Amino acid sequence: MMKQTTLFFAILILITLGCRHKSDTSSSIETTIVKMDGELEAIEDSVKKANAFALQAQIKRVVTPKAQTQPVNAATGEDAADDPAIWYNEENPSESRILGTDKKSGLALYNLKGELVSFNPAGKVNNVDLRYNFKLANRSIAIAVASERISNGLVAFEVTADSLISLLDSPSLMDTTIIDDAYGCCMYYSRRKDTFYAFICGKNGNIQQIKITEKSGKVNTTVVRTITLSSQCEGMVADDEEGILYVAEEGKAIWKMSAEEDADNQMTMLANSDSTNVNITYDLEGLDIYYAGNNKGYLIGSVQGNFSYAIFEKEGDNRYLGNFIIKSNNSIDGVEETDGLTVTNMALGGDFPSGLLVVQDGFNTENGIDKPQNFKLIDWADIANQYETILNTSPQFMWWKH
Ligand code: CA
Ligand code: CA
Ligand code: CA
Ligand code: CA
């Protein structure tokens, strides 16, 4: 059985490499890689890992990390770190913070050097996202919302430079007949309705939109919409400027649809986001948006099957701009099999003058020795420099102040 699997992947690599075009914007060639349900991740499967490294070597845009967080408090080889979010500190940008989920135990808060500032043991926190200017008890706070898998619910936090303060006495529970496992999670602020929302998706491909309001000084949640995909999804991001929700169906493609609660569920598949693009090898995972102002920007998605990231334009028909990879800078290891990722366009000073990308690292190593997972920090300018059409000067567009 093992020999057959090895042979299968060896043939697969040959077919895939043989089909590859020189330009990574080409999209006409079908690869034969398909997602099989219940498949192991590369962290658990050495053949899959070798296959992904071989495919990764074909991608020519390379950047390196500038910093990394300390490892999560989990065993080496355990899939524990998952999804990050960035909190922009308007008063002191260099003291901005990174939130990182540990899907075995809770939510961590790191500074830009990667040091742990605070930890909230909120349970099996899977995905996290945040928004600014949420009104609570006559204060304006940054609110983070996350999916929590012990309770199959949603948890919420007030984000400050020092801590993550729980806003709910207990998780807001999902209906298990619709959401089988609170897995993916992102937030949305509707400018049209001046209302905050979370989207939670289950492993069964069902997504629920949840309105988040204040009620008597407390956070209140109400399910307002259900969306159904045909298979497992996790990575999601909402574009607050345009009112669009993007969802990565892990073994299929990236979809876009209206993020408004009263919209129909009509969705469009992004061209070049499926396996007709040689640079897309499943799973598709974390998604986030770099806002560039005037409705322009970039949608970034983790492509786990070749340890890379795909970039699409935010505007219009989401033109595909190509993939990049993150390799070692000698002192910090490269990044493999990213689950969640997050990006900001804001200048954070120091190593991140025009924005920051944070990605989960599936295989964290130190001097070649395996360590528990962590998150890597990448200077946006290094990514922009790899693309002709991406400017490396940040527009410093405060997308949340609209
Ligand atoms: Ca996230
Ligand atoms: Ca996943
Ligand atoms: Ca690594
Ligand atoms: Ca993983």
mmCIF file of C-alpha atoms and ligand atoms in Angstrom:
data_model
loop_
_atom_site.group_PDB
_atom_site.id
_atom_site.type_symbol
_atom_site.label_atom_id
_atom_site.label_comp_id
_atom_site.label_asym_id
_atom_site.label_seq_id
_atom_site.Cartn_x
_atom_site.Cartn_y
_atom_site.Cartn_z
ATOM 1 C CA MET A 1 0.000 0.000 0.000
ATOM 2 C CA MET A 2 2.827 2.380 0.981
ATOM 3 C CA LYS A 3 4.692 1.547 -2.244
ATOM 4 C CA GLN A 4 1.578 2.210 -4.302
ATOM 5 C CA THR A 5 1.065 5.575 -2.603
ATOM 6 C CA THR A 6 4.692 6.547 -3.238
ATOM 7 C CA LEU A 7 4.394 5.515 -6.887
ATOM 8 C CA PHE A 8 1.139 7.474 -7.237
ATOM 9 C CA PHE A 9 2.731 10.678 -5.939
ATOM 10 C CA ALA A 10 5.916 10.174 -7.991
ATOM 11 C CA ILE A 11 3.774 9.948 -11.155
ATOM 12 C CA LEU A 12 1.728 12.896 -9.979
ATOM 13 C CA ILE A 13 4.851 15.066 -9.590
ATOM 14 C CA LEU A 14 6.078 14.092 -13.056
ATOM 15 C CA ILE A 15 2.701 14.863 -14.652
ATOM 16 C CA THR A 16 2.396 18.168 -12.807
ATOM 17 C CA LEU A 17 5.956 19.316 -13.577
ATOM 18 C CA GLY A 18 5.581 18.219 -17.176
ATOM 19 C CA CYS A 19 2.445 20.319 -17.568
ATOM 20 C CA ARG A 20 3.847 23.454 -15.956
ATOM 21 C CA HIS A 21 4.124 26.627 -18.003
ATOM 22 C CA LYS A 22 6.959 29.103 -17.596
ATOM 23 C CA SER A 23 4.607 31.941 -16.750
ATOM 24 C CA ASP A 24 2.716 31.339 -13.530
ATOM 25 C CA THR A 25 -0.237 33.358 -14.743
ATOM 26 C CA SER A 26 -1.101 30.643 -17.254
ATOM 27 C CA SER A 27 -4.292 28.850 -16.479
ATOM 28 C CA SER A 28 -5.140 26.490 -19.288
ATOM 29 C CA ILE A 29 -3.580 23.290 -17.979
ATOM 30 C CA GLU A 30 -5.520 20.900 -15.751
ATOM 31 C CA THR A 31 -3.491 19.253 -13.012
ATOM 32 C CA THR A 32 -4.512 15.846 -11.773
ATOM 33 C CA ILE A 33 -4.293 16.667 -8.066
ATOM 34 C CA VAL A 34 -7.638 16.237 -6.405
ATOM 35 C CA LYS A 35 -8.681 16.506 -2.789
ATOM 36 C CA MET A 36 -9.818 13.271 -1.206
ATOM 37 C CA ASP A 37 -12.089 13.634 1.776
ATOM 38 C CA GLY A 38 -10.466 13.002 5.132
ATOM 39 C CA GLU A 39 -7.022 13.305 3.579
ATOM 40 C CA LEU A 40 -4.074 13.842 5.938
ATOM 41 C CA GLU A 41 -2.209 17.137 5.920
ATOM 42 C CA ALA A 42 1.471 17.057 4.891
ATOM 43 C CA ILE A 43 2.430 17.522 8.547
ATOM 44 C CA GLU A 44 1.120 13.969 9.050
ATOM 45 C CA ASP A 45 2.221 12.433 5.730
ATOM 46 C CA SER A 46 5.857 12.416 4.545
ATOM 47 C CA VAL A 47 5.007 11.500 0.930
ATOM 48 C CA LYS A 48 2.610 14.405 0.699
ATOM 49 C CA LYS A 49 5.254 16.686 2.222
ATOM 50 C CA ALA A 50 7.865 15.680 -0.386
ATOM 51 C CA ASN A 51 5.307 16.204 -3.157
ATOM 52 C CA ALA A 52 4.474 19.696 -1.876
ATOM 53 C CA PHE A 53 8.163 20.686 -1.649
ATOM 54 C CA ALA A 54 8.716 19.517 -5.251
ATOM 55 C CA LEU A 55 5.791 21.651 -6.441
ATOM 56 C CA GLN A 56 6.895 24.613 -4.290
ATOM 57 C CA ALA A 57 10.316 24.613 -5.994
ATOM 58 C CA GLN A 58 8.568 25.500 -9.270
ATOM 59 C CA ILE A 59 7.353 28.870 -7.934
ATOM 60 C CA LYS A 60 9.826 31.620 -8.625
ATOM 61 C CA ARG A 61 8.629 34.533 -6.493
ATOM 62 C CA VAL A 62 10.420 34.145 -3.158
ATOM 63 C CA VAL A 63 10.315 36.226 0.031
ATOM 64 C CA THR A 64 11.763 35.600 3.491
ATOM 65 C CA PRO A 65 10.393 36.234 7.008
ATOM 66 C CA LYS A 66 11.514 39.242 9.045
ATOM 67 C CA ALA A 67 10.399 37.831 12.399
ATOM 68 C CA GLN A 68 8.497 34.934 13.965
ATOM 69 C CA THR A 69 6.358 34.418 17.030
ATOM 70 C CA GLN A 70 7.414 32.155 19.827
ATOM 71 C CA PRO A 71 6.047 28.623 19.293
ATOM 72 C CA VAL A 72 2.586 27.722 20.581
ATOM 73 C CA ASN A 73 2.386 25.682 23.759
ATOM 74 C CA ALA A 74 1.800 22.353 21.984
ATOM 75 C CA ALA A 75 3.790 19.227 21.169
ATOM 76 C CA THR A 76 6.214 19.179 18.238
ATOM 77 C CA GLY A 77 4.426 17.722 15.209
ATOM 78 C CA GLU A 78 0.985 18.658 16.548
ATOM 79 C CA ASP A 79 -1.255 20.803 14.297
ATOM 80 C CA ALA A 80 -2.087 23.540 16.843
ATOM 81 C CA ALA A 81 -1.411 27.084 15.614
ATOM 82 C CA ASP A 82 -4.005 28.068 13.023
ATOM 83 C CA ASP A 83 -5.187 31.565 12.217
ATOM 84 C CA PRO A 84 -3.847 35.077 12.950
ATOM 85 C CA ALA A 85 -5.309 38.596 12.938
ATOM 86 C CA ILE A 86 -3.519 41.947 13.251
ATOM 87 C CA TRP A 87 -4.654 44.687 15.657
ATOM 88 C CA TYR A 88 -3.432 48.090 14.438
ATOM 89 C CA ASN A 89 -2.438 50.388 17.305
ATOM 90 C CA GLU A 90 -3.305 53.845 15.995
ATOM 91 C CA GLU A 91 -1.526 55.687 18.813
ATOM 92 C CA ASN A 92 1.656 53.665 18.547
ATOM 93 C CA PRO A 93 1.823 51.576 15.353
ATOM 94 C CA SER A 94 5.053 49.813 16.328
ATOM 95 C CA GLU A 95 3.125 48.471 19.349
ATOM 96 C CA SER A 96 0.501 46.859 17.139
ATOM 97 C CA ARG A 97 -0.361 43.266 18.030
ATOM 98 C CA ILE A 98 -0.836 39.868 16.404
ATOM 99 C CA LEU A 99 -3.614 37.587 17.599
ATOM 100 C CA GLY A 100 -2.919 33.922 16.946
ATOM 101 C CA THR A 101 -5.200 30.963 17.552
ATOM 102 C CA ASP A 102 -3.962 27.802 19.197
ATOM 103 C CA LYS A 103 -6.696 25.357 18.222
ATOM 104 C CA LYS A 104 -5.796 23.116 21.175
ATOM 105 C CA SER A 105 -6.106 25.737 23.925
ATOM 106 C CA GLY A 106 -6.931 29.397 23.231
ATOM 107 C CA LEU A 107 -5.988 32.743 21.754
ATOM 108 C CA ALA A 108 -2.547 34.378 22.029
ATOM 109 C CA LEU A 109 -1.529 38.035 21.740
ATOM 110 C CA TYR A 110 1.990 38.732 20.413
ATOM 111 C CA ASN A 111 3.987 41.916 19.807
ATOM 112 C CA LEU A 112 5.748 42.564 16.474
ATOM 113 C CA LYS A 113 8.919 40.918 17.788
ATOM 114 C CA GLY A 114 6.850 37.750 18.190
ATOM 115 C CA GLU A 115 6.957 37.783 21.984
ATOM 116 C CA LEU A 116 3.868 36.562 23.859
ATOM 117 C CA VAL A 117 2.092 39.476 25.560
ATOM 118 C CA SER A 118 -0.999 37.686 26.829
ATOM 119 C CA PHE A 119 -2.971 34.439 26.429
ATOM 120 C CA ASN A 120 -6.685 33.800 26.870
ATOM 121 C CA PRO A 121 -7.398 30.059 27.450
ATOM 122 C CA ALA A 122 -10.716 30.319 25.619
ATOM 123 C CA GLY A 123 -10.815 26.712 24.391
ATOM 124 C CA LYS A 124 -10.254 25.184 20.947
ATOM 125 C CA VAL A 125 -10.158 28.534 19.166
ATOM 126 C CA ASN A 126 -9.855 27.815 15.443
ATOM 127 C CA ASN A 127 -10.142 31.025 13.356
ATOM 128 C CA VAL A 128 -10.128 34.671 14.458
ATOM 129 C CA ASP A 129 -10.852 38.062 12.928
ATOM 130 C CA LEU A 130 -11.375 41.586 14.259
ATOM 131 C CA ARG A 131 -13.016 44.925 13.554
ATOM 132 C CA TYR A 132 -12.656 48.429 15.015
ATOM 133 C CA ASN A 133 -15.119 50.968 16.442
ATOM 134 C CA PHE A 134 -17.622 48.535 17.955
ATOM 135 C CA LYS A 135 -19.744 50.447 20.477
ATOM 136 C CA LEU A 136 -20.020 48.724 23.837
ATOM 137 C CA ALA A 137 -21.237 50.416 27.029
ATOM 138 C CA ASN A 138 -20.538 53.871 25.535
ATOM 139 C CA ARG A 139 -16.993 52.921 24.602
ATOM 140 C CA SER A 140 -15.548 52.272 21.143
ATOM 141 C CA ILE A 141 -13.568 49.015 21.171
ATOM 142 C CA ALA A 142 -11.694 46.700 18.836
ATOM 143 C CA ILE A 143 -13.690 43.458 18.842
ATOM 144 C CA ALA A 144 -12.283 40.059 17.885
ATOM 145 C CA VAL A 145 -14.533 37.101 17.158
ATOM 146 C CA ALA A 146 -13.400 33.481 16.913
ATOM 147 C CA SER A 147 -14.829 30.017 16.276
ATOM 148 C CA GLU A 148 -14.540 27.649 19.270
ATOM 149 C CA ARG A 149 -14.779 23.920 18.649
ATOM 150 C CA ILE A 150 -15.390 22.421 22.109
ATOM 151 C CA SER A 151 -18.692 24.283 22.396
ATOM 152 C CA ASN A 152 -19.347 24.511 18.628
ATOM 153 C CA GLY A 153 -19.762 28.233 19.202
ATOM 154 C CA LEU A 154 -18.517 31.747 18.757
ATOM 155 C CA VAL A 155 -16.367 33.593 21.311
ATOM 156 C CA ALA A 156 -15.668 37.356 21.404
ATOM 157 C CA PHE A 157 -12.909 39.502 22.890
ATOM 158 C CA GLU A 158 -12.030 43.133 23.423
ATOM 159 C CA VAL A 159 -8.526 43.651 22.001
ATOM 160 C CA THR A 160 -6.071 46.006 23.715
ATOM 161 C CA ALA A 161 -2.275 46.279 23.589
ATOM 162 C CA ASP A 162 -2.091 44.292 26.833
ATOM 163 C CA SER A 163 -4.789 41.653 26.741
ATOM 164 C CA LEU A 164 -7.718 39.826 25.158
ATOM 165 C CA ILE A 165 -10.731 40.331 27.397
ATOM 166 C CA SER A 166 -13.594 37.835 26.979
ATOM 167 C CA LEU A 167 -16.845 39.620 26.105
ATOM 168 C CA LEU A 168 -19.202 36.663 26.452
ATOM 169 C CA ASP A 169 -19.835 34.786 29.696
ATOM 170 C CA SER A 170 -20.021 31.605 27.624
ATOM 171 C CA PRO A 171 -19.696 30.861 23.881
ATOM 172 C CA SER A 172 -22.643 31.701 21.650
ATOM 173 C CA LEU A 173 -23.654 28.220 20.461
ATOM 174 C CA MET A 174 -24.254 27.226 16.850
ATOM 175 C CA ASP A 175 -27.131 24.959 15.806
ATOM 176 C CA THR A 176 -25.300 21.636 15.328
ATOM 177 C CA THR A 177 -27.838 20.486 12.739
ATOM 178 C CA ILE A 178 -26.559 23.307 10.498
ATOM 179 C CA ILE A 179 -22.961 23.981 11.615
ATOM 180 C CA ASP A 180 -21.476 20.572 12.452
ATOM 181 C CA ASP A 181 -18.184 22.036 13.732
ATOM 182 C CA ALA A 182 -17.471 25.781 14.230
ATOM 183 C CA TYR A 183 -14.449 25.806 11.939
ATOM 184 C CA GLY A 184 -13.900 28.900 9.754
ATOM 185 C CA CYS A 185 -14.634 32.406 11.044
ATOM 186 C CA CYS A 186 -14.348 35.954 9.731
ATOM 187 C CA MET A 187 -15.971 39.309 10.491
ATOM 188 C CA TYR A 188 -17.791 41.851 8.329
ATOM 189 C CA TYR A 189 -18.794 45.439 8.942
ATOM 190 C CA SER A 190 -21.637 46.559 6.649
ATOM 191 C CA ARG A 191 -21.328 50.258 5.838
ATOM 192 C CA ARG A 192 -24.819 50.167 4.353
ATOM 193 C CA LYS A 193 -26.411 48.888 7.566
ATOM 194 C CA ASP A 194 -23.787 50.202 10.035
ATOM 195 C CA THR A 195 -23.767 46.702 11.521
ATOM 196 C CA PHE A 196 -21.143 44.149 12.548
ATOM 197 C CA TYR A 197 -21.324 40.463 11.620
ATOM 198 C CA ALA A 198 -19.412 37.210 11.952
ATOM 199 C CA PHE A 199 -19.491 34.405 9.405
ATOM 200 C CA ILE A 200 -18.970 30.905 10.813
ATOM 201 C CA CYS A 201 -18.569 27.890 8.549
ATOM 202 C CA GLY A 202 -18.796 24.249 9.470
ATOM 203 C CA LYS A 203 -16.782 21.363 8.054
ATOM 204 C CA ASN A 204 -19.977 20.366 6.250
ATOM 205 C CA GLY A 205 -19.743 23.448 4.006
ATOM 206 C CA ASN A 206 -22.596 25.347 5.667
ATOM 207 C CA ILE A 207 -21.941 28.995 6.552
ATOM 208 C CA GLN A 208 -24.003 31.161 8.900
ATOM 209 C CA GLN A 209 -23.976 34.948 9.044
ATOM 210 C CA ILE A 210 -24.369 36.202 12.607
ATOM 211 C CA LYS A 211 -25.302 39.769 13.499
ATOM 212 C CA ILE A 212 -23.280 41.152 16.411
ATOM 213 C CA THR A 213 -24.925 43.921 18.403
ATOM 214 C CA GLU A 214 -24.795 45.511 21.815
ATOM 215 C CA LYS A 215 -27.607 44.650 24.227
ATOM 216 C CA SER A 216 -27.575 46.208 27.704
ATOM 217 C CA GLY A 217 -23.813 46.731 27.605
ATOM 218 C CA LYS A 218 -23.166 43.145 26.459
ATOM 219 C CA VAL A 219 -22.435 41.478 23.126
ATOM 220 C CA ASN A 220 -25.485 39.882 21.551
ATOM 221 C CA THR A 221 -25.530 37.475 18.570
ATOM 222 C CA THR A 222 -28.335 36.646 16.121
ATOM 223 C CA VAL A 223 -28.156 34.268 13.151
ATOM 224 C CA VAL A 224 -29.496 36.094 10.084
ATOM 225 C CA ARG A 225 -28.518 33.995 7.042
ATOM 226 C CA THR A 226 -27.359 30.527 5.985
ATOM 227 C CA ILE A 227 -25.215 29.835 2.904
ATOM 228 C CA THR A 228 -24.385 26.350 1.633
ATOM 229 C CA LEU A 229 -21.295 25.175 -0.266
ATOM 230 C CA SER A 230 -20.872 21.662 -1.598
ATOM 231 C CA SER A 231 -17.853 20.728 0.558
ATOM 232 C CA GLN A 232 -15.584 21.755 3.445
ATOM 233 C CA CYS A 233 -14.579 25.395 3.745
ATOM 234 C CA GLU A 234 -12.568 27.309 6.324
ATOM 235 C CA GLY A 235 -10.730 30.378 4.991
ATOM 236 C CA MET A 236 -13.052 33.375 4.640
ATOM 237 C CA VAL A 237 -12.686 37.163 4.450
ATOM 238 C CA ALA A 238 -15.160 39.984 3.954
ATOM 239 C CA ASP A 239 -14.338 43.093 1.928
ATOM 240 C CA ASP A 240 -15.966 45.891 3.967
ATOM 241 C CA GLU A 241 -15.379 48.436 1.206
ATOM 242 C CA GLU A 242 -17.410 46.542 -1.378
ATOM 243 C CA GLY A 243 -19.642 44.340 0.794
ATOM 244 C CA ILE A 244 -18.295 41.059 -0.591
ATOM 245 C CA LEU A 245 -17.616 37.761 1.182
ATOM 246 C CA TYR A 246 -14.840 35.520 -0.165
ATOM 247 C CA VAL A 247 -14.825 31.842 0.847
ATOM 248 C CA ALA A 248 -12.174 29.217 0.120
ATOM 249 C CA GLU A 249 -13.821 25.851 -0.521
ATOM 250 C CA GLU A 250 -10.783 23.803 0.451
ATOM 251 C CA GLY A 251 -10.787 21.239 -2.352
ATOM 252 C CA LYS A 252 -12.383 23.342 -5.051
ATOM 253 C CA ALA A 253 -11.978 27.115 -5.507
ATOM 254 C CA ILE A 254 -12.463 30.603 -4.044
ATOM 255 C CA TRP A 255 -16.039 31.943 -4.230
ATOM 256 C CA LYS A 256 -17.332 35.504 -3.949
ATOM 257 C CA MET A 257 -20.823 36.608 -2.953
ATOM 258 C CA SER A 258 -22.589 39.503 -1.303
ATOM 259 C CA ALA A 259 -21.836 39.876 2.399
ATOM 260 C CA GLU A 260 -25.155 41.612 3.099
ATOM 261 C CA GLU A 261 -27.581 39.732 5.332
ATOM 262 C CA ASP A 262 -30.530 40.247 2.981
ATOM 263 C CA ALA A 263 -28.681 39.253 -0.197
ATOM 264 C CA ASP A 264 -29.406 36.109 -2.183
ATOM 265 C CA ASN A 265 -26.757 33.390 -2.018
ATOM 266 C CA GLN A 266 -25.692 33.638 -5.637
ATOM 267 C CA MET A 267 -21.924 33.128 -5.873
ATOM 268 C CA THR A 268 -19.202 33.413 -8.495
ATOM 269 C CA MET A 269 -16.036 31.348 -8.694
ATOM 270 C CA LEU A 270 -12.836 33.376 -9.036
ATOM 271 C CA ALA A 271 -11.133 32.566 -12.341
ATOM 272 C CA ASN A 272 -7.792 30.780 -11.780
ATOM 273 C CA SER A 273 -8.683 29.889 -8.182
ATOM 274 C CA ASP A 274 -9.217 26.192 -8.948
ATOM 275 C CA SER A 275 -6.981 23.420 -10.275
ATOM 276 C CA THR A 276 -7.217 24.686 -13.866
ATOM 277 C CA ASN A 277 -4.436 26.971 -12.560
ATOM 278 C CA VAL A 278 -1.217 24.910 -12.234
ATOM 279 C CA ASN A 279 -0.264 26.940 -9.163
ATOM 280 C CA ILE A 280 -3.366 25.910 -7.217
ATOM 281 C CA THR A 281 -2.904 22.585 -5.452
ATOM 282 C CA TYR A 282 -5.409 21.853 -2.708
ATOM 283 C CA ASP A 283 -6.184 22.634 0.048
ATOM 284 C CA LEU A 284 -7.126 26.298 -0.280
ATOM 285 C CA GLU A 285 -6.984 27.760 3.211
ATOM 286 C CA GLY A 286 -6.612 31.189 4.864
ATOM 287 C CA LEU A 287 -7.743 34.335 3.024
ATOM 288 C CA ASP A 288 -7.231 38.024 3.733
ATOM 289 C CA ILE A 289 -7.293 41.388 1.933
ATOM 290 C CA TYR A 290 -4.614 44.088 1.602
ATOM 291 C CA TYR A 291 -6.573 47.336 1.160
ATOM 292 C CA ALA A 292 -4.957 49.845 -1.221
ATOM 293 C CA GLY A 293 -7.701 52.507 -1.295
ATOM 294 C CA ASN A 294 -10.342 53.425 -3.905
ATOM 295 C CA ASN A 295 -11.698 49.871 -3.858
ATOM 296 C CA LYS A 296 -8.354 48.522 -5.025
ATOM 297 C CA GLY A 297 -6.294 45.957 -3.191
ATOM 298 C CA TYR A 298 -5.185 42.352 -3.115
ATOM 299 C CA LEU A 299 -6.790 39.114 -2.006
ATOM 300 C CA ILE A 300 -4.213 36.653 -0.674
ATOM 301 C CA GLY A 301 -4.919 32.949 -0.199
ATOM 302 C CA SER A 302 -2.899 30.092 1.277
ATOM 303 C CA VAL A 303 -2.345 27.220 -1.158
ATOM 304 C CA GLN A 304 -1.419 24.277 1.053
ATOM 305 C CA GLY A 305 -0.677 21.685 -1.624
ATOM 306 C CA ASN A 306 2.468 23.495 -2.813
ATOM 307 C CA PHE A 307 3.312 25.554 0.299
ATOM 308 C CA SER A 308 2.574 28.854 -1.474
ATOM 309 C CA TYR A 309 0.251 31.878 -1.612
ATOM 310 C CA ALA A 310 -1.892 33.103 -4.504
ATOM 311 C CA ILE A 311 -2.634 36.808 -5.052
ATOM 312 C CA PHE A 312 -5.722 38.130 -6.858
ATOM 313 C CA GLU A 313 -6.771 41.729 -7.388
ATOM 314 C CA LYS A 314 -9.534 42.793 -4.996
ATOM 315 C CA GLU A 315 -11.332 44.847 -7.593
ATOM 316 C CA GLY A 316 -13.329 43.907 -10.679
ATOM 317 C CA ASP A 317 -13.056 40.332 -11.831
ATOM 318 C CA ASN A 318 -10.216 39.570 -9.413
ATOM 319 C CA ARG A 319 -7.386 39.181 -11.915
ATOM 320 C CA TYR A 320 -4.907 36.492 -10.820
ATOM 321 C CA LEU A 321 -1.419 37.978 -10.281
ATOM 322 C CA GLY A 322 0.594 34.845 -9.477
ATOM 323 C CA ASN A 323 1.879 32.854 -6.488
ATOM 324 C CA PHE A 324 4.808 33.427 -4.148
ATOM 325 C CA ILE A 325 6.564 31.314 -1.517
ATOM 326 C CA ILE A 326 8.319 32.048 1.796
ATOM 327 C CA LYS A 327 11.775 30.513 2.209
ATOM 328 C CA SER A 328 14.374 30.588 4.997
ATOM 329 C CA ASN A 329 16.424 33.748 5.640
ATOM 330 C CA ASN A 330 19.171 31.714 7.371
ATOM 331 C CA SER A 331 18.111 32.636 10.907
ATOM 332 C CA ILE A 332 14.376 31.990 10.444
ATOM 333 C CA ASP A 333 13.010 28.939 8.612
ATOM 334 C CA GLY A 334 10.719 29.160 5.596
ATOM 335 C CA VAL A 335 6.968 28.550 5.739
ATOM 336 C CA GLU A 336 5.097 25.393 4.811
ATOM 337 C CA GLU A 337 1.461 24.297 4.708
ATOM 338 C CA THR A 338 -0.069 27.526 6.026
ATOM 339 C CA ASP A 339 -3.536 27.271 7.566
ATOM 340 C CA GLY A 340 -4.555 30.853 8.398
ATOM 341 C CA LEU A 341 -3.023 34.141 7.310
ATOM 342 C CA THR A 342 -3.674 37.855 7.748
ATOM 343 C CA VAL A 343 -2.348 41.065 6.209
ATOM 344 C CA THR A 344 -2.466 44.810 6.923
ATOM 345 C CA ASN A 345 -1.645 47.746 4.626
ATOM 346 C CA MET A 346 -0.801 50.002 7.575
ATOM 347 C CA ALA A 347 2.798 51.122 8.253
ATOM 348 C CA LEU A 348 3.919 49.519 11.504
ATOM 349 C CA GLY A 349 7.415 51.035 11.613
ATOM 350 C CA GLY A 350 10.653 49.054 11.871
ATOM 351 C CA ASP A 351 10.662 46.059 9.554
ATOM 352 C CA PHE A 352 7.136 46.702 8.274
ATOM 353 C CA PRO A 353 7.015 50.206 6.733
ATOM 354 C CA SER A 354 4.317 49.401 4.164
ATOM 355 C CA GLY A 355 2.388 46.627 5.803
ATOM 356 C CA LEU A 356 2.691 43.168 7.288
ATOM 357 C CA LEU A 357 1.677 39.642 6.286
ATOM 358 C CA VAL A 358 1.407 37.071 9.086
ATOM 359 C CA VAL A 359 1.138 33.384 8.214
ATOM 360 C CA GLN A 360 0.850 30.203 10.239
ATOM 361 C CA ASP A 361 3.858 27.898 9.715
ATOM 362 C CA GLY A 362 2.895 24.227 9.509
ATOM 363 C CA PHE A 363 6.473 23.017 10.073
ATOM 364 C CA ASN A 364 8.392 25.295 12.391
ATOM 365 C CA THR A 365 12.078 24.402 12.683
ATOM 366 C CA GLU A 366 15.062 25.916 14.473
ATOM 367 C CA ASN A 367 18.520 25.006 13.153
ATOM 368 C CA GLY A 368 16.873 22.119 11.321
ATOM 369 C CA ILE A 369 15.208 20.747 14.463
ATOM 370 C CA ASP A 370 11.407 20.428 14.589
ATOM 371 C CA LYS A 371 9.628 22.759 17.038
ATOM 372 C CA PRO A 372 5.955 23.368 17.880
ATOM 373 C CA GLN A 373 4.178 25.494 15.253
ATOM 374 C CA ASN A 374 4.300 29.293 15.162
ATOM 375 C CA PHE A 375 3.520 32.319 12.972
ATOM 376 C CA LYS A 376 5.947 34.065 10.611
ATOM 377 C CA LEU A 377 6.000 37.841 9.872
ATOM 378 C CA ILE A 378 6.729 39.101 6.335
ATOM 379 C CA ASP A 379 7.368 42.684 5.177
ATOM 380 C CA TRP A 380 4.727 43.600 2.559
ATOM 381 C CA ALA A 381 7.356 45.528 0.546
ATOM 382 C CA ASP A 382 9.228 42.257 -0.049
ATOM 383 C CA ILE A 383 6.076 40.733 -1.543
ATOM 384 C CA ALA A 384 5.278 43.835 -3.629
ATOM 385 C CA ASN A 385 8.810 43.791 -5.038
ATOM 386 C CA GLN A 386 8.090 40.396 -6.569
ATOM 387 C CA TYR A 387 5.169 41.719 -8.655
ATOM 388 C CA GLU A 388 5.241 44.287 -11.438
ATOM 389 C CA THR A 389 1.764 45.589 -10.696
ATOM 390 C CA ILE A 390 1.930 45.800 -6.890
ATOM 391 C CA LEU A 391 3.342 49.051 -5.514
ATOM 392 C CA ASN A 392 5.584 48.712 -2.495
ATOM 393 C CA THR A 393 4.681 52.057 -0.999
ATOM 394 C CA SER A 394 1.704 51.682 1.299
ATOM 395 C CA PRO A 395 -1.268 53.964 0.691
ATOM 396 C CA GLN A 396 -1.974 53.890 4.461
ATOM 397 C CA PHE A 397 -5.654 53.566 3.731
ATOM 398 C CA MET A 398 -7.687 53.197 6.932
ATOM 399 C CA TRP A 399 -10.401 51.032 5.431
ATOM 400 C CA TRP A 400 -12.243 50.758 8.724
ATOM 401 C CA LYS A 401 -12.782 54.517 8.979
ATOM 402 C CA HIS A 402 -15.620 54.572 6.477
HETATM 403 CA CA CA B 1 -8.149 35.349 10.278
HETATM 404 CA CA CA B 2 -8.776 23.418 6.757
HETATM 405 CA CA CA B 3 8.779 26.330 8.509
HETATM 406 CA CA CA B 4 -2.625 22.528 9.551
#
